[in-house]
Amino acid sequence: MSIEPTLFVRITSIEKITKQVKKFTMSSETGKGLPKFSGGTHVSTYLKTRSGLIVRQYSLVSHPDDSTKYEIAVRLSEDSKGGSFYWHQEMKVGDRLQISSPRNHFYLSFKAKHHVFYAAGIGITPFLSMMQDLSAKGQTFELHYASKSEDSCAFHPYIKKHYPIQSHFYFSDQQQRLQITSLENHPIGTHVYFCGPEGFIEQFRIAAGKLGYPESSVHYERFLPTQNKAMKAFKVILQNGSELIVEEKQTLLEVLLANGTYIPYSCRVGRCGTCEIPVAEGKIEHFDDFLSEEQKNEQNCILACVSRGCSDKLVLKI
Amino acid sequence: MKWTGDLAHFPYPFKDSTYRYSNNSIPMKQPLSIEVTPSYKKEMLLKRKLLSDHPERCYQSLLHSMTGQWEIVELVIDHLVSKYPQDFSVKKENNSWIFTNKILDEKIEFIFGEKNSLPCEPLFFISQHVQEDLIYMRQRDDNLYLDAGQLCFPANWSLAFNIGMKFKSIHHPIPGFKEEGLDQRILQFLMRLEAGTPWERLNWSLMAGDRLDTSLETFDQWGRLRKQVTSENAGELVHIRVEVQKLFRLPRTNSILFSIHTHLLALEQLATNSEWVQQFYEILSELPAHIIEYKGISNYKKAVLEYLEKQLQQVKTL
Amino acid sequence: MSIEAVFIKGKRKYIFCSDEYGSRVLSSVFEHVKKEKLAYEWYHFSAEKREWLEEFLSKQKMGTFLYVVLPYSELYTVQMMAKRIGFSSDETQYIGYGEKWISIFCCRCHELNRAEEQQTELTCHQCRLKLEVSDHYSELHHAFLGYPATG
Ligand code: HEM
Ligand SMILES: [Zn+2]
């Protein structure tokens, strides 16, 4: 669970930029400007459809300093579960929607001496604002961009015009291939960034590791679909042997406090990390925005304010 | 000059009868980085004198903080104008801004984003209009660094020494912070801070005397008073010092604004609320030695406890 | 800063930069690299040839790991140089030896004072405040904070 701060926007134009990609421009409904953002930023979009709320993340492709509008590019995916389908088929100029404040989990390295972007297909989107930031600061970068064909290559004319020296295109219909060996030639101090289909990211990530790139110099972005949470009751066992049931509508934190088991807490929305409890046994379903992926996978702690047990019982170390 | 007496604005910091270091941050109800209290004019005079007499002690910045400094100017002016429209106004025409401070009867014209249009750096400029100390924490790679700051009212630390320092190193002097893994948890929390969802926390300490400017640089001037506390003079001499600290994600530079508003209240004023005296007495008697030592209370804890006991007895005999 | 060089596996090339004494400190890592037939290069350091080192380091590619063993008096300069070029802390190991001096930042006047590594107290040579040396360290100042001495 997270607090979803929302901005109210209206679609002001829709442009088809390739056969499968449409660019949507939105402006603020309140008349106040939209927040400026940093290279690599995305927003979550909230679509109220007949089959329910669809939340999807898209990189902002407009200029980071332009607070009059936001632009996103959406590719219609064949197996769309509704997100891109809705954007392509239903969205019209004038439609209103809510989006989150800008968020950046794919930011430019500060210490890098040189930046190299590897994009496949629609994975180009976060790099557009990053390249704008870098050129404004006069920092050096390269772009390696793979696409099926020149026609289907989103933002191809724009990139060629603005970054003629820095950009390299690889069109598979012309037997051009973006090879992982490209990673061998980057000078010390380079940071590399990958964005594209899962397989593409993995291939480059592994190759960089094999060459000896430190993890801190390798950046990538995946957009994960947000999970739906099914709230079920579960049982916890405390160190003193007492058993407590957390009902469907309760949180573990509420139950502990009601039971007189005091644990420190603060935000109650899974963000501050204060109510973390060590767990000895049982499977945890994490709903917080605090723990890292690794920490979640270790399955040895739980944020009592939002996360839940998904096995019969959780044995807590308190 | 007396800085105290403002019970109405005093942010009482305790919620339980024990106190430990933890991430006690909560989401803000009113997302404002600043507050104007009745001592505004008096504090602005003091702050400006300190800034001009001791610029090196009160103001530090690194070259690459300039974009972030402008973001802070925009955010703070926005907040001043929207919360206190009768006292502050701004006229924006493209990038030409006219900012008016009616309390101090000042009008400042500048070109937003243009350093030379102000006689000083942007952060220095805006800090002359708010009671808060303003710290810019720049996100660089996977860390936060203190890359600029205006600090007139520190609780015994040195901005000049801390400039350019990482979050964890800044907190290195706090006993137990690292050992308990708190520094990592709080850093993790801050890295996930999002635009549009600011947080706040309260920090408290005790001090002998009523100086707002308790910099480490001037410790030899104000630290001596710690030795003069007795149970007779504690009510008047000893003050509880509470910092309202606010955290805002700055989306343009993907960095953080940390604002600190310092409030002082003499113990004799705290004593006007019998529940407060009771709770504070319990907290102080139970406070672990390492926290007492770090907060600099060791010399006069006994005297303060005696004073509080007397107050409690008076309440009971009433 | 480690005392002993540790072999870091999985790099495409290793660079050893040291003087004669330092090459002994690096010998076990070096043997390891040779045994596994990994690519390496030695750079025999001398203070006069510092610009050459800069040029040499700048030519390196990603995947390179740098070991430096030098007297403390030289080490910091080389460390700063490598950082400027782009070697991050994940791509380097620095080992110093010999006499070590540290800087103490005076909490009152901000002057940097030179002190011996084990020193716990000193008087600021500029403002004469008695200082207690702490372990609060600033990378930017390359100095430890001196607090007002109590007692
Ligand atoms: C991001 C901006 C922050 C900055 C620039 C900052 C800075 C500082 C500094 C300079 C000190 C004094 C250290 C010394 O003795 O030299 C301090 C103390 C402390 N900080 Fe922070 N801090 C920040 C955020 C936080 C947050 C989010 C927490 C959350 C729990 C926190 C918890 C503390 C605590 C508990 C102390 C000890 C205070 C006392 O006992 O009086 N800080 N901080
Ligand atoms: Zn001094």
PDB file of N, CA and C and ligand atoms in Angstrom, chain B residues 19 21-25 135 137 144 146 155-157 162 167 170-171 173-174 177 186 189-190 201 203-205 245 247 256 258 291 294-295, chain C residues 136 147, ligand 1:
ATOM      1  N   TYR B  19      11.758   7.176  25.345  1.00  0.00           N
ATOM      2  CA  TYR B  19      12.266   7.738  24.102  1.00  0.00           C
ATOM      3  C   TYR B  19      13.485   6.963  23.643  1.00  0.00           C
ATOM      4  N   TYR B  21      15.967   6.352  19.837  1.00  0.00           N
ATOM      5  CA  TYR B  21      16.138   6.771  18.458  1.00  0.00           C
ATOM      6  C   TYR B  21      15.381   5.815  17.552  1.00  0.00           C
ATOM      7  N   SER B  22      14.636   6.367  16.617  1.00  0.00           N
ATOM      8  CA  SER B  22      13.926   5.534  15.643  1.00  0.00           C
ATOM      9  C   SER B  22      13.560   6.450  14.486  1.00  0.00           C
ATOM     10  N   ASN B  23      13.060   5.881  13.435  1.00  0.00           N
ATOM     11  CA  ASN B  23      12.577   6.754  12.371  1.00  0.00           C
ATOM     12  C   ASN B  23      11.169   7.197  12.732  1.00  0.00           C
ATOM     13  N   ASN B  24      11.095   8.371  13.360  1.00  0.00           N
ATOM     14  CA  ASN B  24       9.800   8.864  13.809  1.00  0.00           C
ATOM     15  C   ASN B  24       9.165   9.823  12.803  1.00  0.00           C
ATOM     16  N   SER B  25       9.444   9.606  11.526  1.00  0.00           N
ATOM     17  CA  SER B  25       8.876  10.481  10.501  1.00  0.00           C
ATOM     18  C   SER B  25       7.424  10.119  10.216  1.00  0.00           C
ATOM     19  N   ILE B 135      18.524  22.954   4.300  1.00  0.00           N
ATOM     20  CA  ILE B 135      19.628  22.076   3.897  1.00  0.00           C
ATOM     21  C   ILE B 135      19.257  21.351   2.610  1.00  0.00           C
ATOM     22  N   MET B 137      20.008  18.292   0.319  1.00  0.00           N
ATOM     23  CA  MET B 137      20.652  16.982   0.254  1.00  0.00           C
ATOM     24  C   MET B 137      20.553  16.476  -1.177  1.00  0.00           C
ATOM     25  N   LEU B 144      22.898  10.230  -0.431  1.00  0.00           N
ATOM     26  CA  LEU B 144      22.522  11.625  -0.294  1.00  0.00           C
ATOM     27  C   LEU B 144      23.689  12.390   0.303  1.00  0.00           C
ATOM     28  N   LEU B 146      25.208  16.302   1.603  1.00  0.00           N
ATOM     29  CA  LEU B 146      24.866  17.662   1.995  1.00  0.00           C
ATOM     30  C   LEU B 146      25.606  18.631   1.063  1.00  0.00           C
ATOM     31  N   ALA B 155      22.047  22.664  16.311  1.00  0.00           N
ATOM     32  CA  ALA B 155      22.151  22.085  17.640  1.00  0.00           C
ATOM     33  C   ALA B 155      23.528  21.440  17.757  1.00  0.00           C
ATOM     34  N   ASN B 156      24.531  22.302  17.908  1.00  0.00           N
ATOM     35  CA  ASN B 156      25.880  21.832  18.190  1.00  0.00           C
ATOM     36  C   ASN B 156      26.525  21.020  17.071  1.00  0.00           C
ATOM     37  N   TRP B 157      26.347  21.453  15.833  1.00  0.00           N
ATOM     38  CA  TRP B 157      27.126  20.837  14.758  1.00  0.00           C
ATOM     39  C   TRP B 157      27.624  21.904  13.792  1.00  0.00           C
ATOM     40  N   ASN B 162      30.533  19.707   7.776  1.00  0.00           N
ATOM     41  CA  ASN B 162      29.678  18.690   7.167  1.00  0.00           C
ATOM     42  C   ASN B 162      29.400  18.881   5.677  1.00  0.00           C
ATOM     43  N   PHE B 167      25.006  11.089   3.926  1.00  0.00           N
ATOM     44  CA  PHE B 167      24.018  10.985   5.001  1.00  0.00           C
ATOM     45  C   PHE B 167      24.539  10.191   6.200  1.00  0.00           C
ATOM     46  N   ILE B 170      27.297  11.953   8.135  1.00  0.00           N
ATOM     47  CA  ILE B 170      26.748  13.069   8.919  1.00  0.00           C
ATOM     48  C   ILE B 170      26.278  12.556  10.279  1.00  0.00           C
ATOM     49  N   HIS B 171      25.651  11.375  10.274  1.00  0.00           N
ATOM     50  CA  HIS B 171      25.081  10.835  11.506  1.00  0.00           C
ATOM     51  C   HIS B 171      26.053   9.955  12.301  1.00  0.00           C
ATOM     52  N   PRO B 173      28.383  10.666  14.456  1.00  0.00           N
ATOM     53  CA  PRO B 173      28.590  10.918  15.891  1.00  0.00           C
ATOM     54  C   PRO B 173      27.484  10.401  16.798  1.00  0.00           C
ATOM     55  N   ILE B 174      26.344   9.980  16.262  1.00  0.00           N
ATOM     56  CA  ILE B 174      25.226   9.596  17.132  1.00  0.00           C
ATOM     57  C   ILE B 174      25.430   8.175  17.646  1.00  0.00           C
ATOM     58  N   PHE B 177      23.566   4.579  16.429  1.00  0.00           N
ATOM     59  CA  PHE B 177      22.841   4.748  15.163  1.00  0.00           C
ATOM     60  C   PHE B 177      23.249   3.717  14.129  1.00  0.00           C
ATOM     61  N   ILE B 186      17.149   4.555   7.652  1.00  0.00           N
ATOM     62  CA  ILE B 186      16.666   5.916   7.401  1.00  0.00           C
ATOM     63  C   ILE B 186      17.099   6.388   6.017  1.00  0.00           C
ATOM     64  N   PHE B 189      14.798   4.905   3.601  1.00  0.00           N
ATOM     65  CA  PHE B 189      13.535   5.644   3.649  1.00  0.00           C
ATOM     66  C   PHE B 189      13.639   6.939   2.844  1.00  0.00           C
ATOM     67  N   LEU B 190      14.738   7.653   3.021  1.00  0.00           N
ATOM     68  CA  LEU B 190      14.888   8.932   2.332  1.00  0.00           C
ATOM     69  C   LEU B 190      15.025   8.752   0.825  1.00  0.00           C
ATOM     70  N   ARG B 201       9.391  15.256  10.952  1.00  0.00           N
ATOM     71  CA  ARG B 201       9.694  14.607  12.217  1.00  0.00           C
ATOM     72  C   ARG B 201      10.119  15.669  13.217  1.00  0.00           C
ATOM     73  N   ASN B 203      12.694  16.531  16.431  1.00  0.00           N
ATOM     74  CA  ASN B 203      13.865  16.132  17.194  1.00  0.00           C
ATOM     75  C   ASN B 203      13.920  17.036  18.420  1.00  0.00           C
ATOM     76  N   TRP B 204      14.337  16.489  19.540  1.00  0.00           N
ATOM     77  CA  TRP B 204      14.340  17.308  20.754  1.00  0.00           C
ATOM     78  C   TRP B 204      15.670  17.195  21.458  1.00  0.00           C
ATOM     79  N   SER B 205      15.951  18.201  22.256  1.00  0.00           N
ATOM     80  CA  SER B 205      17.111  18.158  23.128  1.00  0.00           C
ATOM     81  C   SER B 205      16.887  19.136  24.279  1.00  0.00           C
ATOM     82  N   GLN B 245      11.457  19.167  11.656  1.00  0.00           N
ATOM     83  CA  GLN B 245      12.256  18.895  10.455  1.00  0.00           C
ATOM     84  C   GLN B 245      11.344  18.396   9.350  1.00  0.00           C
ATOM     85  N   LEU B 247      10.886  17.168   5.204  1.00  0.00           N
ATOM     86  CA  LEU B 247      11.601  16.542   4.090  1.00  0.00           C
ATOM     87  C   LEU B 247      10.777  16.604   2.818  1.00  0.00           C
ATOM     88  N   ILE B 256      16.737  16.323  -2.133  1.00  0.00           N
ATOM     89  CA  ILE B 256      15.853  16.511  -0.987  1.00  0.00           C
ATOM     90  C   ILE B 256      16.108  17.842  -0.296  1.00  0.00           C
ATOM     91  N   PHE B 258      15.688  19.630   3.241  1.00  0.00           N
ATOM     92  CA  PHE B 258      15.520  19.321   4.659  1.00  0.00           C
ATOM     93  C   PHE B 258      15.421  20.664   5.364  1.00  0.00           C
ATOM     94  N   ILE B 291      22.357   8.336  25.241  1.00  0.00           N
ATOM     95  CA  ILE B 291      21.591   9.440  24.646  1.00  0.00           C
ATOM     96  C   ILE B 291      21.757  10.713  25.488  1.00  0.00           C
ATOM     97  N   TYR B 294      25.137  12.084  24.617  1.00  0.00           N
ATOM     98  CA  TYR B 294      25.183  12.688  23.289  1.00  0.00           C
ATOM     99  C   TYR B 294      24.457  14.027  23.247  1.00  0.00           C
ATOM    100  N   LYS B 295      23.325  14.102  23.934  1.00  0.00           N
ATOM    101  CA  LYS B 295      22.559  15.346  23.924  1.00  0.00           C
ATOM    102  C   LYS B 295      23.171  16.414  24.844  1.00  0.00           C
TER     103      LYS B 295
ATOM    104  N   HIS C 136      35.040  11.418  13.643  1.00  0.00           N
ATOM    105  CA  HIS C 136      34.083  11.978  12.678  1.00  0.00           C
ATOM    106  C   HIS C 136      34.895  12.517  11.499  1.00  0.00           C
ATOM    107  N   TYR C 147      36.813  18.374  18.336  1.00  0.00           N
ATOM    108  CA  TYR C 147      35.799  18.988  19.204  1.00  0.00           C
ATOM    109  C   TYR C 147      36.475  19.759  20.324  1.00  0.00           C
TER     110      TYR C 147
HETATM  111  C1  HEM D   1      18.162  14.319   5.249  1.00  0.00           C
HETATM  112  C2  HEM D   1      18.457  15.266   6.017  1.00  0.00           C
HETATM  113  C3  HEM D   1      19.130  15.176   7.357  1.00  0.00           C
HETATM  114  C4  HEM D   1      20.218  15.882   7.739  1.00  0.00           C
HETATM  115  C5  HEM D   1      20.976  16.886   6.886  1.00  0.00           C
HETATM  116  C6  HEM D   1      20.509  15.524   9.096  1.00  0.00           C
HETATM  117  C7  HEM D   1      21.554  16.063   9.825  1.00  0.00           C
HETATM  118  C8  HEM D   1      21.838  15.766  11.140  1.00  0.00           C
HETATM  119  C9  HEM D   1      22.929  16.309  11.888  1.00  0.00           C
HETATM  120  C10 HEM D   1      23.960  17.301  11.345  1.00  0.00           C
HETATM  121  C11 HEM D   1      22.888  15.804  13.135  1.00  0.00           C
HETATM  122  C12 HEM D   1      23.884  16.098  14.269  1.00  0.00           C
HETATM  123  C13 HEM D   1      25.030  15.136  14.188  1.00  0.00           C
HETATM  124  C14 HEM D   1      26.243  15.570  14.988  1.00  0.00           C
HETATM  125  O1  HEM D   1      26.232  15.402  16.211  1.00  0.00           O
HETATM  126  O2  HEM D   1      27.202  16.058  14.387  1.00  0.00           O
HETATM  127  C15 HEM D   1      21.752  14.920  13.195  1.00  0.00           C
HETATM  128  C16 HEM D   1      21.345  14.225  14.303  1.00  0.00           C
HETATM  129  C17 HEM D   1      20.292  13.312  14.298  1.00  0.00           C
HETATM  130  N1  HEM D   1      19.533  12.945  13.219  1.00  0.00           N
HETATM  131 FE1  HEM D   1      19.603  13.724  11.373  1.00  0.00          FE
HETATM  132  N2  HEM D   1      19.613  14.609   9.525  1.00  0.00           N
HETATM  133  C18 HEM D   1      18.738  14.349   8.496  1.00  0.00           C
HETATM  134  C19 HEM D   1      17.674  13.493   8.525  1.00  0.00           C
HETATM  135  C20 HEM D   1      17.339  12.697   9.588  1.00  0.00           C
HETATM  136  C21 HEM D   1      16.217  11.795   9.603  1.00  0.00           C
HETATM  137  C22 HEM D   1      15.214  11.575   8.474  1.00  0.00           C
HETATM  138  C23 HEM D   1      16.212  11.194  10.795  1.00  0.00           C
HETATM  139  C24 HEM D   1      15.193  10.180  11.189  1.00  0.00           C
HETATM  140  C25 HEM D   1      15.111   9.528  12.257  1.00  0.00           C
HETATM  141  C26 HEM D   1      17.342  11.725  11.564  1.00  0.00           C
HETATM  142  C27 HEM D   1      17.681  11.386  12.868  1.00  0.00           C
HETATM  143  C28 HEM D   1      18.620  12.017  13.636  1.00  0.00           C
HETATM  144  C29 HEM D   1      18.788  11.774  15.065  1.00  0.00           C
HETATM  145  C30 HEM D   1      17.979  10.821  15.925  1.00  0.00           C
HETATM  146  C31 HEM D   1      19.839  12.587  15.485  1.00  0.00           C
HETATM  147  C32 HEM D   1      20.358  12.737  16.925  1.00  0.00           C
HETATM  148  C33 HEM D   1      19.689  13.923  17.505  1.00  0.00           C
HETATM  149  C34 HEM D   1      19.738  14.068  18.990  1.00  0.00           C
HETATM  150  O3  HEM D   1      19.861  13.095  19.729  1.00  0.00           O
HETATM  151  O4  HEM D   1      19.593  15.226  19.440  1.00  0.00           O
HETATM  152  N3  HEM D   1      18.006  12.630  10.788  1.00  0.00           N
HETATM  153  N4  HEM D   1      21.129  14.908  11.967  1.00  0.00           N
END
